[in-house]
Amino acid sequence: MTTVEKIVELIRETSTSIPVDVEKAVKAALKKESKGSSAEVILKTILENCALARKASTPLCQDTGTLTFFVDTKLKRKVSVEIIKKAAAIATARGYLRKNCIDSITGKSYDDNCCEGAPVVHYVDKRGVTLIMKGGGSENMSRQYSLPDSTLSAGRDLQGVRKCLLDAVQKTLGYGCAPGILGVCIGGDRATGYEVAKEQLLRELSDKNPDKTLSELEKRVLSEANSLGIGPMGLGGATTLLGVKIASRPRVPASFFVTIAYMCWAARRRTIEV
Amino acid sequence: MIELKYPFDEKTVRSLKVGDAVAITGRIYTGRDKLHKFFSDGGNLEVDFRDGALYHCGPVIVGEGSESKPYVVKAAGPTTSVRENPYEPDFIAKTGVRLIIGKGGMDKNTLDAMKRYGAVYIQAVGGAAAISAAAVKKVAGVSHLKEFGAAEALWHFDVVDFRGVVAMDSHGESLFEKVEISSREKLNKMI
């Protein structure tokens, strides 16, 4: 298989097949919802949808999102931006991607999903090629807080961070296609915050944060967020979030940002070796 | 699961309550931003919405509508409904539509119109594009394709067991409103 075909296959699989850990989390969530509730109906529909999309090899969500690639620096020549663009154009023609790339100034559609800056490609010190597809509904719900925040009585400590995260979940309600996943960065500058927060979405839902403080915060926020009762698609229920993944970065004395990348249940991500 | 079959008569629609899971069979029409604006500006709709269903959806459709290349729906999940808030009460009043299908819910004015004229809002599952597309058995036609484009056109879908949950009913109840208020109260206690 050529490198282009390998990347096309990566896009196809990512778009049409939900990650195993996410599917498992939705199945576990289903058991917590009461029989005959709207939450149960919605989670069942999500699972049936994922099975159908996988079988038929069609996009599991029509918003195939922003394509962000993380490529091992050592593969820079083999998996160049040009190769990725070729693959994205082929994947679009084959119906694995929606025509989803609009020029922000002219409003014109780039019908092959390729132009300067799309797909997004980062070269990093991490093995293989990773793709994450994040739709607009969830991206619109990502947000950044600056501590202290007087409206939340949130100070510059972990309690303050916790308040921001719970506030974000409550404000999002069902608009980000709950149950969702929070990728979080504590600290950093504004741009680093969003970058690191999004990278947290690449973590397996079942992994354990090696930092004990952050691991405890992840567990606490997950359980408290689920007790808000927002539920799948915001219609009420026991499952509002499937996971919370937190990292931290240093900050300058004057700033303290808390950045949240909100991901919908259709958390499409995959890594391959090339 | 409550089965709803087109035409959706007022009595049946008024008997629905928030939280009811429904399976819709029969004709539904898609319409989103451009259609609502067009109607609000006095444009004439080519189809009759009386006792019918309006689906906030911008589908992905391939084919040309000919015998050799019929329209096939590839993905047809709901789009966010709040953008139609300014137009929907008037749309309900003038067309007599009974089911509004979308995601995210709509505002108090729309809820009031639903109570007054006998209509409900049905939440489809956001993101579940494959299963929604599979429920569309036939594309029976399309209106305003040239003016609005494929994603905004008024598509005529014949569906079988298209699933959703009643999230706003004709008794003034809205699950979205309830969840928003109760979750905010819980949050305030927590922080």
mmCIF file of C-alpha atoms in Angstrom, chain A residues 36-38 41-42 45-46 48-49 52-53 58-62 98 137 152 162-163 166-167 170 173 175 177 224 227-230 233-236 265, chain B residues 19 21 58 60 74-78 80 82 103-104 123-132 134 163 165 167 175-176 179-180 183-184 186-187 190-191:
data_model
loop_
_atom_site.group_PDB
_atom_site.id
_atom_site.type_symbol
_atom_site.label_atom_id
_atom_site.label_comp_id
_atom_site.label_asym_id
_atom_site.label_seq_id
_atom_site.Cartn_x
_atom_site.Cartn_y
_atom_site.Cartn_z
ATOM 1 C CA GLY A 36 -37.479 3.711 29.167
ATOM 2 C CA SER A 37 -35.780 7.073 29.755
ATOM 3 C CA SER A 38 -34.868 9.414 26.905
ATOM 4 C CA VAL A 41 -33.129 5.804 23.891
ATOM 5 C CA ILE A 42 -30.393 8.232 22.884
ATOM 6 C CA THR A 45 -29.371 5.042 19.092
ATOM 7 C CA ILE A 46 -25.737 6.182 19.350
ATOM 8 C CA GLU A 48 -26.686 1.380 16.764
ATOM 9 C CA ASN A 49 -25.450 4.313 14.705
ATOM 10 C CA LEU A 52 -24.154 0.769 11.234
ATOM 11 C CA ALA A 53 -21.505 3.331 10.215
ATOM 12 C CA THR A 58 -20.065 5.689 6.042
ATOM 13 C CA PRO A 59 -19.282 8.698 8.248
ATOM 14 C CA LEU A 60 -20.688 8.103 11.720
ATOM 15 C CA CYS A 61 -21.426 11.845 11.994
ATOM 16 C CA GLN A 62 -22.152 14.125 9.026
ATOM 17 C CA ARG A 98 -18.100 15.925 3.900
ATOM 18 C CA GLY A 137 -20.871 21.541 17.317
ATOM 19 C CA LEU A 152 -17.679 31.904 39.885
ATOM 20 C CA ARG A 162 -12.718 22.732 39.345
ATOM 21 C CA LYS A 163 -15.332 25.504 39.380
ATOM 22 C CA LEU A 166 -18.138 22.389 36.150
ATOM 23 C CA ASP A 167 -19.369 25.770 34.929
ATOM 24 C CA GLN A 170 -23.337 23.357 32.794
ATOM 25 C CA LEU A 173 -25.775 21.556 28.354
ATOM 26 C CA TYR A 175 -25.303 21.670 22.706
ATOM 27 C CA CYS A 177 -23.734 16.523 21.618
ATOM 28 C CA GLU A 224 -19.600 15.876 39.859
ATOM 29 C CA SER A 227 -24.388 14.468 38.963
ATOM 30 C CA LEU A 228 -25.617 17.690 37.271
ATOM 31 C CA GLY A 229 -28.239 15.584 35.481
ATOM 32 C CA ILE A 230 -27.764 17.137 32.026
ATOM 33 C CA MET A 233 -28.136 15.425 24.294
ATOM 34 C CA GLY A 234 -29.132 17.557 27.297
ATOM 35 C CA LEU A 235 -32.472 15.828 27.895
ATOM 36 C CA GLY A 236 -31.585 14.711 31.425
ATOM 37 C CA TRP A 265 -19.506 11.524 21.913
ATOM 38 C CA GLY B 19 -39.784 12.384 27.408
ATOM 39 C CA ALA B 21 -39.735 8.247 22.627
ATOM 40 C CA GLY B 58 -28.691 19.736 5.940
ATOM 41 C CA VAL B 60 -25.450 14.826 2.401
ATOM 42 C CA LYS B 74 -25.597 9.447 2.802
ATOM 43 C CA ALA B 75 -25.893 11.336 6.077
ATOM 44 C CA ALA B 76 -28.877 13.122 7.578
ATOM 45 C CA GLY B 77 -28.383 14.048 11.218
ATOM 46 C CA PRO B 78 -30.069 17.120 12.743
ATOM 47 C CA THR B 80 -28.849 23.068 15.709
ATOM 48 C CA VAL B 82 -31.849 27.745 17.843
ATOM 49 C CA LYS B 103 -31.349 19.297 18.014
ATOM 50 C CA GLY B 104 -30.709 21.529 20.986
ATOM 51 C CA GLN B 123 -34.952 15.879 19.480
ATOM 52 C CA ALA B 124 -33.169 13.647 16.989
ATOM 53 C CA VAL B 125 -29.825 12.238 18.091
ATOM 54 C CA GLY B 126 -27.088 14.722 17.189
ATOM 55 C CA GLY B 127 -24.243 13.141 15.281
ATOM 56 C CA ALA B 128 -26.145 9.948 14.561
ATOM 57 C CA ALA B 129 -25.930 10.558 10.835
ATOM 58 C CA ALA B 130 -25.750 6.960 9.653
ATOM 59 C CA ILE B 131 -28.861 5.786 11.439
ATOM 60 C CA SER B 132 -30.878 8.870 10.453
ATOM 61 C CA ALA B 134 -30.855 4.706 7.000
ATOM 62 C CA ARG B 163 -36.402 7.987 15.942
ATOM 63 C CA VAL B 165 -37.574 12.038 21.790
ATOM 64 C CA ALA B 167 -38.378 17.409 24.130
ATOM 65 C CA LEU B 175 -37.013 19.263 28.803
ATOM 66 C CA PHE B 176 -34.251 21.678 27.819
ATOM 67 C CA VAL B 179 -32.542 20.528 32.628
ATOM 68 C CA GLU B 180 -31.025 23.984 32.302
ATOM 69 C CA SER B 183 -28.467 21.712 36.498
ATOM 70 C CA ARG B 184 -27.735 25.359 37.301
ATOM 71 C CA LYS B 186 -27.114 21.862 41.386
ATOM 72 C CA LEU B 187 -24.017 23.644 40.121
ATOM 73 C CA MET B 190 -21.624 22.514 44.296
ATOM 74 C CA ILE B 191 -19.417 25.550 43.802
#
